[in-house]
Tab-separated table of C-alpha atoms in Angstrom:
chain	number	residue	atom	x	y	z
A	16	MET	CA	55.452	103.160	34.033
A	17	SER	CA	57.791	101.158	31.575
A	18	GLU	CA	60.196	98.577	32.825
A	19	GLN	CA	63.013	100.655	31.039
A	20	TYR	CA	61.985	103.776	33.030
A	21	SER	CA	61.514	101.894	36.292
A	22	SER	CA	64.988	100.542	35.843
A	23	SER	CA	66.733	103.809	35.202
A	24	ARG	CA	65.036	105.491	37.844
A	25	ARG	CA	66.123	102.940	40.424
A	26	GLN	CA	69.993	103.264	38.909
A	27	PHE	CA	69.465	107.129	39.518
A	28	ILE	CA	68.411	106.626	42.971
A	29	GLN	CA	71.137	104.114	43.816
A	30	GLY	CA	73.854	106.247	42.283
A	31	ALA	CA	72.854	109.586	43.469
A	32	GLY	CA	74.445	109.600	46.785
A	33	LEU	CA	71.726	111.542	48.342
A	34	ILE	CA	71.566	112.749	52.029
A	35	GLY	CA	70.496	110.493	54.580
A	36	GLY	CA	69.610	107.719	52.083
A	37	ALA	CA	67.114	108.774	49.437
A	38	SER	CA	63.455	107.915	49.459
A	39	LEU	CA	61.798	107.300	46.170
A	40	PHE	CA	61.749	110.327	43.914
A	41	SER	CA	58.450	112.167	43.532
A	42	SER	CA	57.641	113.351	40.142
A	43	PRO	CA	55.674	116.507	39.490
A	44	GLN	CA	52.967	116.563	36.868
A	45	VAL	CA	53.830	117.533	33.472
A	46	PHE	CA	51.497	120.178	32.336
A	47	SER	CA	49.699	119.672	28.993
A	48	ASN	CA	50.131	122.407	26.510
A	49	GLY	CA	48.966	120.714	23.350
A	50	THR	CA	52.489	119.865	21.970
A	51	ASN	CA	53.000	117.407	19.222
A	52	GLY	CA	56.008	116.193	17.049
A	53	SER	CA	55.795	119.062	14.702
A	54	ASN	CA	56.744	121.525	17.396
A	55	THR	CA	58.932	119.446	19.837
A	56	ALA	CA	62.338	120.943	20.534
A	57	LYS	CA	65.641	118.973	20.466
A	58	ASN	CA	67.751	121.484	22.426
A	59	LEU	CA	66.982	123.677	25.355
A	60	ILE	CA	69.102	126.777	25.971
A	61	PHE	CA	68.147	128.203	29.247
A	62	LEU	CA	69.726	131.851	30.227
A	63	VAL	CA	69.578	133.030	33.615
A	64	ALA	CA	70.371	136.481	34.769
A	65	ASP	CA	70.352	135.722	38.470
A	66	GLY	CA	68.846	138.401	40.810
A	67	MET	CA	68.056	140.652	37.983
A	68	GLY	CA	64.885	142.703	38.424
A	69	VAL	CA	63.265	145.112	35.953
A	70	GLY	CA	64.956	148.079	37.573
A	71	SER	CA	68.461	146.544	36.884
A	72	LEU	CA	67.232	145.709	33.169
A	73	ALA	CA	66.348	149.318	32.679
A	74	LEU	CA	69.578	150.720	34.190
A	75	ALA	CA	71.508	148.637	31.744
A	76	ASN	CA	69.283	149.480	28.844
A	77	HIS	CA	69.571	153.185	29.377
A	78	TRP	CA	73.404	152.815	29.745
A	79	LYS	CA	73.819	151.055	26.484
A	80	LEU	CA	71.444	153.386	24.521
A	81	ARG	CA	73.769	156.160	25.764
A	82	HIS	CA	77.008	154.638	24.948
A	83	TYR	CA	76.264	152.477	21.966
A	84	GLY	CA	73.136	154.108	20.534
A	85	GLU	CA	71.153	150.859	20.655
A	86	PRO	CA	69.064	148.959	23.419
A	87	LEU	CA	70.091	145.974	25.091
A	88	GLU	CA	69.925	142.599	23.231
A	89	TRP	CA	67.364	141.438	25.813
A	90	VAL	CA	65.182	144.631	25.024
A	91	GLN	CA	65.529	143.947	21.207
A	92	LEU	CA	64.402	140.453	22.035
A	93	LEU	CA	61.252	141.390	23.457
A	94	GLY	CA	60.469	143.488	20.421
A	95	ARG	CA	60.542	140.607	18.167
A	96	ASN	CA	57.268	139.179	16.900
A	97	ASN	CA	58.140	135.411	17.351
A	98	VAL	CA	59.087	135.998	21.170
A	99	HIS	CA	56.651	135.039	23.903
A	100	ARG	CA	56.778	137.005	26.906
A	101	SER	CA	55.582	135.917	30.439
A	102	LEU	CA	55.718	137.714	33.780
A	103	GLN	CA	56.920	135.055	36.249
A	104	ASP	CA	55.791	134.764	39.945
A	105	THR	CA	58.881	133.723	41.915
A	106	ALA	CA	57.677	133.011	45.245
A	107	SER	CA	58.977	129.768	47.011
A	108	ALA	CA	57.077	127.204	49.234
A	109	SER	CA	58.092	128.811	52.504
A	110	SER	CA	58.084	132.683	51.460
A	111	PRO	CA	56.724	135.164	49.066
A	112	VAL	CA	60.487	136.127	48.772
A	113	THR	CA	62.387	133.421	47.282
A	114	ASP	CA	66.199	132.208	47.486
A	115	SER	CA	67.999	131.007	44.601
A	116	ALA	CA	67.772	127.244	45.609
A	117	ALA	CA	64.082	127.477	45.704
A	118	ALA	CA	63.682	129.483	42.576
A	119	GLY	CA	65.928	127.024	40.494
A	120	SER	CA	64.156	123.965	42.151
A	121	ALA	CA	60.958	125.219	40.830
A	122	TRP	CA	62.253	125.270	37.219
A	123	GLY	CA	64.353	122.053	37.956
A	124	SER	CA	61.719	119.780	39.472
A	125	GLY	CA	58.274	121.506	38.734
A	126	GLU	CA	57.436	122.023	42.442
A	127	ARG	CA	57.853	124.946	44.828
A	128	VAL	CA	60.185	123.930	47.600
A	129	ASN	CA	61.450	125.602	50.757
A	130	ASN	CA	64.042	128.134	50.607
A	131	GLY	CA	67.558	126.765	51.175
A	132	CYS	CA	66.840	123.222	49.649
A	133	ILE	CA	67.467	122.113	46.254
A	134	ASN	CA	64.906	119.787	44.567
A	135	TYR	CA	63.246	118.241	47.826
A	136	SER	CA	59.603	118.658	48.278
A	137	ILE	CA	58.044	120.017	51.483
A	138	GLN	CA	57.368	116.557	52.349
A	139	GLY	CA	61.056	115.543	52.322
A	140	ASP	CA	60.912	113.521	48.998
A	141	ALA	CA	63.677	113.975	46.536
A	142	LEU	CA	62.341	115.183	43.248
A	143	VAL	CA	63.753	114.271	39.772
A	144	PRO	CA	65.751	117.198	38.361
A	145	LEU	CA	65.087	118.219	34.743
A	146	MET	CA	68.688	116.919	33.530
A	147	GLN	CA	67.898	113.556	34.730
A	148	TYR	CA	64.816	113.410	32.424
A	149	ALA	CA	66.941	114.806	29.509
A	150	ARG	CA	69.590	112.142	30.295
A	151	GLN	CA	67.114	109.507	30.274
A	152	ALA	CA	66.018	110.872	26.657
A	153	GLY	CA	69.642	110.399	25.517
A	154	LYS	CA	70.305	114.197	25.489
A	155	SER	CA	73.463	115.864	26.625
A	156	THR	CA	73.540	118.061	29.736
A	157	GLY	CA	75.569	121.275	30.609
A	158	LEU	CA	75.957	123.894	33.246
A	159	VAL	CA	77.706	127.031	32.927
A	160	SER	CA	77.903	129.968	35.430
A	161	THR	CA	79.934	132.887	36.730
A	162	CYS	CA	79.296	131.717	40.289
A	163	ARG	CA	80.798	128.405	41.619
A	164	ILE	CA	79.252	125.652	39.523
A	165	THR	CA	78.032	123.920	42.663
A	166	HIS	CA	76.041	127.077	43.519
A	167	ALA	CA	72.088	127.038	43.918
A	168	THR	CA	71.178	127.925	40.487
A	169	PRO	CA	73.108	125.555	38.435
A	170	ALA	CA	72.667	122.833	40.912
A	171	SER	CA	68.733	123.095	40.696
A	172	PHE	CA	68.878	121.548	37.234
A	173	ALA	CA	70.921	118.383	38.291
A	174	ALA	CA	71.250	117.804	41.902
A	175	ASN	CA	69.341	116.971	45.192
A	176	VAL	CA	70.440	118.317	48.584
A	177	LEU	CA	68.352	119.158	51.580
A	178	ASN	CA	70.846	122.233	52.263
A	179	ARG	CA	72.181	124.342	49.283
A	180	ASP	CA	75.474	124.754	51.261
A	181	LEU	CA	76.314	121.298	50.690
A	182	GLU	CA	78.393	122.160	47.780
A	183	ALA	CA	80.851	119.246	47.913
A	184	THR	CA	77.942	116.771	47.683
A	185	ILE	CA	76.641	118.657	44.643
A	186	ALA	CA	80.102	118.322	42.969
A	187	ASN	CA	79.978	114.530	43.651
A	188	GLN	CA	76.485	114.305	42.354
A	189	TYR	CA	77.616	115.908	39.015
A	190	LEU	CA	80.168	113.139	38.858
A	191	GLU	CA	77.689	110.269	39.730
A	192	ARG	CA	75.111	111.702	37.380
A	193	GLU	CA	77.369	112.371	34.662
A	194	VAL	CA	76.702	115.895	33.775
A	195	ASP	CA	78.342	116.227	30.297
A	196	LEU	CA	79.715	119.686	30.677
A	197	LEU	CA	80.479	121.973	33.705
A	198	MET	CA	82.133	125.475	33.365
A	199	GLY	CA	82.359	128.034	36.252
A	200	GLY	CA	84.097	128.465	39.363
A	201	GLY	CA	84.245	126.278	42.625
A	202	LEU	CA	87.255	124.390	42.322
A	203	GLU	CA	87.429	124.399	46.117
A	204	TYR	CA	84.548	121.917	46.158
A	205	PHE	CA	86.114	119.462	43.805
A	206	ILE	CA	89.379	119.395	45.662
A	207	THR	CA	88.718	118.761	49.205
A	208	GLU	CA	90.656	116.988	52.114
A	209	GLY	CA	90.978	113.417	51.139
A	210	ARG	CA	89.575	113.686	47.781
A	211	ASN	CA	90.178	115.023	44.353
A	212	LEU	CA	87.017	115.068	42.151
A	213	CYS	CA	88.949	116.462	39.190
A	214	SER	CA	91.020	113.341	38.834
A	215	GLU	CA	87.983	111.243	39.167
A	216	PHE	CA	86.228	113.376	36.347
A	217	LYS	CA	89.396	113.067	34.318
A	218	ARG	CA	89.252	109.144	34.955
A	219	ARG	CA	85.707	109.257	33.601
A	220	GLY	CA	86.697	110.814	30.272
A	221	TYR	CA	86.403	114.435	31.082
A	222	SER	CA	88.772	116.984	29.697
A	223	PHE	CA	89.910	119.280	32.697
A	224	VAL	CA	90.648	123.052	31.984
A	225	THR	CA	91.416	125.793	34.307
A	226	ASP	CA	91.985	128.901	32.118
A	227	GLN	CA	91.089	130.580	28.819
A	228	VAL	CA	94.198	129.216	27.066
A	229	GLY	CA	93.142	125.533	28.058
A	230	LEU	CA	89.552	126.121	27.050
A	231	SER	CA	90.575	127.436	23.601
A	232	ASN	CA	93.071	124.657	23.081
A	233	LEU	CA	90.605	121.679	23.977
A	234	SER	CA	91.067	118.813	21.418
A	235	ASP	CA	88.744	116.389	23.123
A	236	THR	CA	85.392	117.933	23.980
A	237	ARG	CA	83.300	115.027	24.449
A	238	ARG	CA	82.977	116.046	28.098
A	239	ILE	CA	84.363	118.815	29.802
A	240	LEU	CA	85.105	120.100	33.346
A	241	GLY	CA	86.186	123.784	33.291
A	242	LEU	CA	86.842	125.314	36.809
A	243	PHE	CA	88.217	128.870	36.602
A	244	ALA	CA	88.344	130.138	40.140
A	245	ASP	CA	88.433	128.532	43.641
A	246	SER	CA	85.151	130.209	44.463
A	247	HIS	CA	83.218	132.546	42.154
A	248	LEU	CA	84.598	134.097	39.036
A	249	PRO	CA	85.890	137.644	39.686
A	250	TYR	CA	83.149	140.269	38.590
A	251	ALA	CA	83.393	141.497	34.835
A	252	ILE	CA	84.446	144.694	35.736
A	253	ASP	CA	87.408	143.321	37.761
A	254	ARG	CA	88.316	140.825	34.936
A	255	LYS	CA	88.277	143.871	32.559
A	256	ASN	CA	90.635	145.925	34.823
A	257	ASP	CA	92.693	143.663	36.669
A	258	PRO	CA	95.570	141.913	34.728
A	259	ALA	CA	95.723	139.054	37.113
A	260	PHE	CA	92.262	137.711	35.773
A	261	ALA	CA	93.233	137.883	32.165
A	262	GLN	CA	93.046	134.258	31.689
A	263	ILE	CA	89.713	133.761	33.368
A	264	PRO	CA	87.007	133.364	30.416
A	265	SER	CA	83.996	135.375	30.184
A	266	LEU	CA	80.320	134.044	30.378
A	267	ALA	CA	80.150	134.584	26.807
A	268	ASN	CA	83.389	132.643	26.120
A	269	MET	CA	82.290	129.719	28.203
A	270	PHE	CA	78.756	129.633	26.492
A	271	ASN	CA	80.297	129.423	23.071
A	272	ALA	CA	82.648	126.878	24.058
A	273	SER	CA	79.939	124.676	25.351
A	274	LEU	CA	77.654	124.654	22.314
A	275	ARG	CA	79.833	122.706	19.975
A	276	PRO	CA	80.407	119.733	22.231
A	277	LEU	CA	76.638	119.559	23.299
A	278	SER	CA	75.268	119.810	19.987
A	279	GLU	CA	77.294	116.919	18.582
A	280	ASN	CA	74.730	114.670	20.298
A	281	GLU	CA	72.062	113.826	17.578
A	282	ASN	CA	69.231	113.577	20.374
A	283	GLY	CA	70.078	117.130	21.567
A	284	PHE	CA	70.924	118.900	24.775
A	285	VAL	CA	69.684	120.948	27.749
A	286	LEU	CA	72.255	123.704	28.764
A	287	GLN	CA	71.761	126.198	31.666
A	288	VAL	CA	73.914	129.352	31.363
A	289	GLU	CA	73.848	131.460	34.608
A	290	ALA	CA	75.167	135.188	35.217
A	291	GLY	CA	75.191	134.423	38.922
A	292	ARG	CA	77.030	137.479	39.987
A	293	ILE	CA	74.444	139.963	38.977
A	294	ASP	CA	72.746	138.798	42.239
A	295	HIS	CA	75.971	139.402	44.249
A	296	ALA	CA	76.502	142.953	42.807
A	297	GLY	CA	72.747	143.312	43.967
A	298	HIS	CA	73.502	142.132	47.525
A	299	ALA	CA	76.436	144.561	47.525
A	300	ASN	CA	74.250	147.440	46.205
A	301	ASP	CA	77.333	147.813	43.775
A	302	PRO	CA	76.189	149.864	40.766
A	303	ALA	CA	79.249	149.535	38.657
A	304	ALA	CA	79.469	145.669	39.209
A	305	ILE	CA	75.938	145.062	38.544
A	306	LEU	CA	75.944	147.093	35.262
A	307	HIS	CA	78.869	145.217	33.955
A	308	GLU	CA	77.441	141.898	34.860
A	309	LEU	CA	74.253	142.651	33.145
A	310	ILE	CA	76.204	143.726	29.922
A	311	GLU	CA	78.160	140.662	29.981
A	312	PHE	CA	75.042	138.494	30.349
A	313	ASP	CA	73.517	140.439	27.498
A	314	ASN	CA	76.394	139.497	25.269
A	315	CYS	CA	75.144	135.839	25.473
A	316	ILE	CA	71.584	136.578	23.932
A	317	PRO	CA	72.985	136.986	20.495
A	318	ILE	CA	74.935	133.755	20.693
A	319	ALA	CA	71.768	131.830	21.589
A	320	LEU	CA	69.846	133.504	18.770
A	321	ASP	CA	72.795	132.694	16.130
A	322	PHE	CA	72.587	128.952	17.336
A	323	LEU	CA	68.892	128.979	16.977
A	324	LYS	CA	69.053	130.337	13.436
A	325	SER	CA	71.079	127.446	12.415
A	326	ASN	CA	69.307	125.062	14.679
A	327	PRO	CA	65.681	125.780	14.608
A	328	ASP	CA	64.640	122.811	16.639
A	329	THR	CA	65.922	124.714	19.746
A	330	LEU	CA	64.059	126.516	22.520
A	331	VAL	CA	65.751	129.508	23.984
A	332	ILE	CA	64.450	130.903	27.391
A	333	VAL	CA	65.911	134.118	28.757
A	334	THR	CA	64.932	134.789	32.276
A	335	THR	CA	65.884	135.545	36.085
A	336	ASP	CA	64.881	133.755	39.171
A	337	HIS	CA	64.304	136.867	41.248
A	338	GLY	CA	65.295	140.564	41.782
A	339	THR	CA	68.011	141.693	44.196
A	340	GLY	CA	68.542	144.781	46.025
A	341	GLY	CA	65.511	146.602	44.416
A	342	CYS	CA	68.120	148.455	42.089
A	343	GLN	CA	66.659	151.547	40.260
A	344	LEU	CA	68.087	154.433	38.100
A	345	ASN	CA	66.230	157.400	39.809
A	346	GLY	CA	65.561	160.933	38.853
A	347	VAL	CA	68.530	163.365	39.591
A	348	GLY	CA	68.711	167.027	39.181
A	349	LYS	CA	66.117	169.593	38.220
A	350	ARG	CA	63.243	167.997	36.397
A	351	TYR	CA	65.445	164.731	36.429
A	352	ASN	CA	67.515	166.107	33.694
A	353	GLY	CA	70.819	164.937	35.652
A	354	SER	CA	69.970	161.299	35.538
A	355	GLY	CA	71.764	160.579	32.250
A	356	SER	CA	75.001	162.297	33.421
A	357	ALA	CA	74.881	160.488	36.682
A	358	LEU	CA	74.575	157.154	34.675
A	359	ASP	CA	77.546	158.324	32.651
A	360	ARG	CA	79.683	158.681	35.871
A	361	ILE	CA	79.564	154.801	36.626
A	362	ASN	CA	81.902	154.661	33.683
A	363	ASN	CA	84.623	156.186	36.159
A	364	PHE	CA	84.405	153.113	38.418
A	365	ARG	CA	87.432	150.886	37.600
A	366	GLY	CA	86.538	148.071	39.902
A	367	SER	CA	83.955	146.551	42.198
A	368	PHE	CA	83.436	146.763	45.942
A	369	GLU	CA	84.743	143.096	46.111
A	370	SER	CA	88.234	144.306	44.589
A	371	ILE	CA	88.557	146.678	47.393
A	372	GLU	CA	87.698	143.744	49.819
A	373	ARG	CA	90.375	141.550	48.276
A	374	ILE	CA	92.969	144.112	49.213
A	375	TYR	CA	91.784	144.484	52.596
A	376	GLN	CA	91.794	140.742	53.152
A	377	LYS	CA	95.374	140.586	51.687
A	378	THR	CA	96.872	143.428	53.670
A	379	GLY	CA	94.600	143.699	56.784
A	380	LYS	CA	94.221	147.426	55.915
A	381	PHE	CA	91.472	149.637	54.293
A	382	SER	CA	93.159	152.153	52.092
A	383	ARG	CA	91.234	155.151	51.481
A	384	ALA	CA	93.431	156.253	48.490
A	385	HIS	CA	92.903	152.818	46.999
A	386	PHE	CA	89.173	153.196	47.485
A	387	ASN	CA	89.110	156.601	45.900
A	388	SER	CA	91.050	155.462	42.867
A	389	ILE	CA	88.725	152.499	42.266
A	390	CYS	CA	85.393	154.346	42.739
A	391	ASP	CA	86.311	157.859	41.803
A	392	LEU	CA	84.799	159.086	45.047
A	393	GLY	CA	86.305	161.187	47.924
A	394	ILE	CA	85.345	159.350	51.241
A	395	THR	CA	86.092	161.039	54.407
A	396	LYS	CA	88.157	159.673	57.293
A	397	ALA	CA	85.026	159.021	59.240
A	398	GLN	CA	83.543	157.050	56.494
A	399	GLU	CA	86.935	155.011	56.367
A	400	LEU	CA	86.665	154.241	59.981
A	401	ALA	CA	82.989	153.310	59.519
A	402	ILE	CA	84.002	150.781	56.889
A	403	VAL	CA	86.822	149.458	58.895
A	404	GLU	CA	84.752	149.076	62.080
A	405	LYS	CA	81.835	147.200	60.281
A	406	MET	CA	84.268	144.865	58.345
A	407	LEU	CA	86.110	143.920	61.721
A	408	ALA	CA	82.769	143.238	63.212
A	409	GLY	CA	82.140	140.613	60.390
A	410	SER	CA	79.188	140.823	57.725
A	411	ASP	CA	77.607	138.185	55.671
A	412	TYR	CA	78.072	140.328	52.683
A	413	MET	CA	81.335	142.393	53.534
A	414	THR	CA	80.951	144.398	50.444
A	415	SER	CA	77.681	145.823	51.524
A	416	VAL	CA	79.350	147.657	54.293
A	417	ILE	CA	80.842	149.797	51.695
A	418	ALA	CA	77.518	150.775	50.176
A	419	ASP	CA	76.139	151.556	53.306
A	420	ALA	CA	78.829	153.763	54.612
A	421	ILE	CA	78.850	155.881	51.477
A	422	ALA	CA	75.233	155.325	50.350
A	423	ALA	CA	74.554	159.095	49.935
A	424	GLU	CA	77.496	159.659	48.048
A	425	LEU	CA	76.887	156.778	45.682
A	426	TYR	CA	73.224	157.977	45.039
A	427	GLN	CA	74.413	161.485	44.099
A	428	GLU	CA	77.183	160.376	41.844
A	429	THR	CA	75.360	157.564	40.054
A	430	GLY	CA	71.601	158.104	40.504
A	431	VAL	CA	71.283	154.325	41.284
A	432	GLY	CA	69.175	153.594	44.471
A	433	TRP	CA	68.386	150.360	46.269
A	434	THR	CA	65.716	149.143	48.548
A	435	SER	CA	67.828	146.762	50.567
A	436	HIS	CA	70.742	144.277	50.419
A	437	ASP	CA	68.107	141.478	49.991
A	438	HIS	CA	66.160	139.544	47.394
A	439	THR	CA	62.813	141.023	46.277
A	440	SER	CA	59.314	139.704	45.372
A	441	GLU	CA	58.665	141.478	42.205
A	442	LEU	CA	57.270	139.593	39.200
A	443	VAL	CA	60.053	138.990	36.643
A	444	GLU	CA	60.616	138.608	32.860
A	445	LEU	CA	60.751	135.521	30.909
A	446	ALA	CA	61.292	135.557	27.266
A	447	ALA	CA	61.004	132.355	25.035
A	448	VAL	CA	61.816	132.050	21.468
A	449	GLY	CA	62.198	129.122	19.002
A	450	ARG	CA	60.423	125.641	19.021
A	451	GLY	CA	57.469	125.555	21.313
A	452	ALA	CA	57.920	129.175	22.744
A	453	GLU	CA	54.256	129.897	21.989
A	454	HIS	CA	53.295	127.496	24.898
A	455	PHE	CA	54.338	129.976	27.517
A	456	PRO	CA	51.502	132.087	28.900
A	457	ASN	CA	51.696	135.668	29.671
A	458	LEU	CA	51.609	134.994	33.300
A	459	LEU	CA	52.887	131.833	35.054
A	460	LYS	CA	54.242	130.663	38.403
A	461	ASN	CA	58.024	129.585	38.173
A	462	TYR	CA	57.228	126.008	38.912
A	463	GLU	CA	55.079	125.818	35.749
A	464	VAL	CA	58.147	126.331	33.491
A	465	ASN	CA	59.380	122.736	34.301
A	466	GLY	CA	56.205	121.064	32.767
A	467	ILE	CA	56.114	123.443	29.671
A	468	VAL	CA	59.716	122.777	28.863
A	469	ARG	CA	59.414	118.897	29.429
A	470	ASN	CA	56.351	118.879	27.091
A	471	ILE	CA	58.400	120.852	24.441
A	472	LEU	CA	61.173	118.590	24.728
A	473	SER	CA	59.068	115.379	24.970
A	474	ILE	CA	60.943	114.297	28.011
């Protein structure tokens, strides 16, 4: 180990603010894949459709084929000769079914960890996150998400916590580790009792913005903190239909805004972009919300490919960490010929189940008329009472109560079925294109991505 690396490693440990006083970081082995200087990438764009199983991908693809006459950008990407595809095993150290913290940590650290923790080995050692290696190599770093930016997936590239729920600690680590660009939700974890991290970020030279106007008018883009909601960003379908959310940027807007400042670094950058609310819509079994989230994510792929075209020393990865909900478009009608028209009826939904929950939380009442206007379904008084009763009882995912109460009607209306409100163990797609993409094998385990990426980036 060089003295320079040893010194930077000690500084990182001292400044990390890790729980319980950090032990020395353990470093996973970098997997050799034969890279050399001629195919080393300068930049990494890592696009994550959190919670997207292959059934969700097919649902959105069939919808786009019917309404735009062309397949998803993701599906078109898979048909390109220069794209390398992998099926990815997503298990964690503690379960065949991962959570997002463990799945992201496999990418971030190169080791499988237990569900619920971020970049800690099963022995309890803090692991060096990918963005710390990038920073040591002089690269800029960025995280973009439609979730709280302190949520599990973005955190897995830059933070270390034993419990993923310690989001205020994650926010502080972003400051201490100087992640150059942060965009998403989660303001509530940056302004807490007795501390305003936003002010501290500004004193460190970050531009702080809270809406689309501020993002569009940024003059100093050296470092950016963009927090556009207290918690997660509203679903894409709600941002489309509710004027109250007009100033919240889309995932594509945030992604576009992140590329210019990051690309100004001559040493390159590492950027993770997450469509995190695909996962939430899967948990809620909300067919309209998941469709709109998938389409929004898909709009990011051409942005990445355009950047790659102008910057061929870039590696682009498009993937997901796990499936959620077991979403599938099913056969409807005689000889399944009703599936297309069922898919079309999702267009009649004018909001997510979460938009109904927001009204309930604001007024303390569940309005059957409002529900029917949002979902274009005629629920009965008995169903209304069932929904209210379960909401009053309290649910981890209150929106899932709605799906359970009207599951039969939803299925008949949309043809979309679900296996659960939980994560799934299915193998998931990974597509790599650009510099070094050929080093991804056809089948891999999630933790192997880290070593391959580090070799391609030479970090």
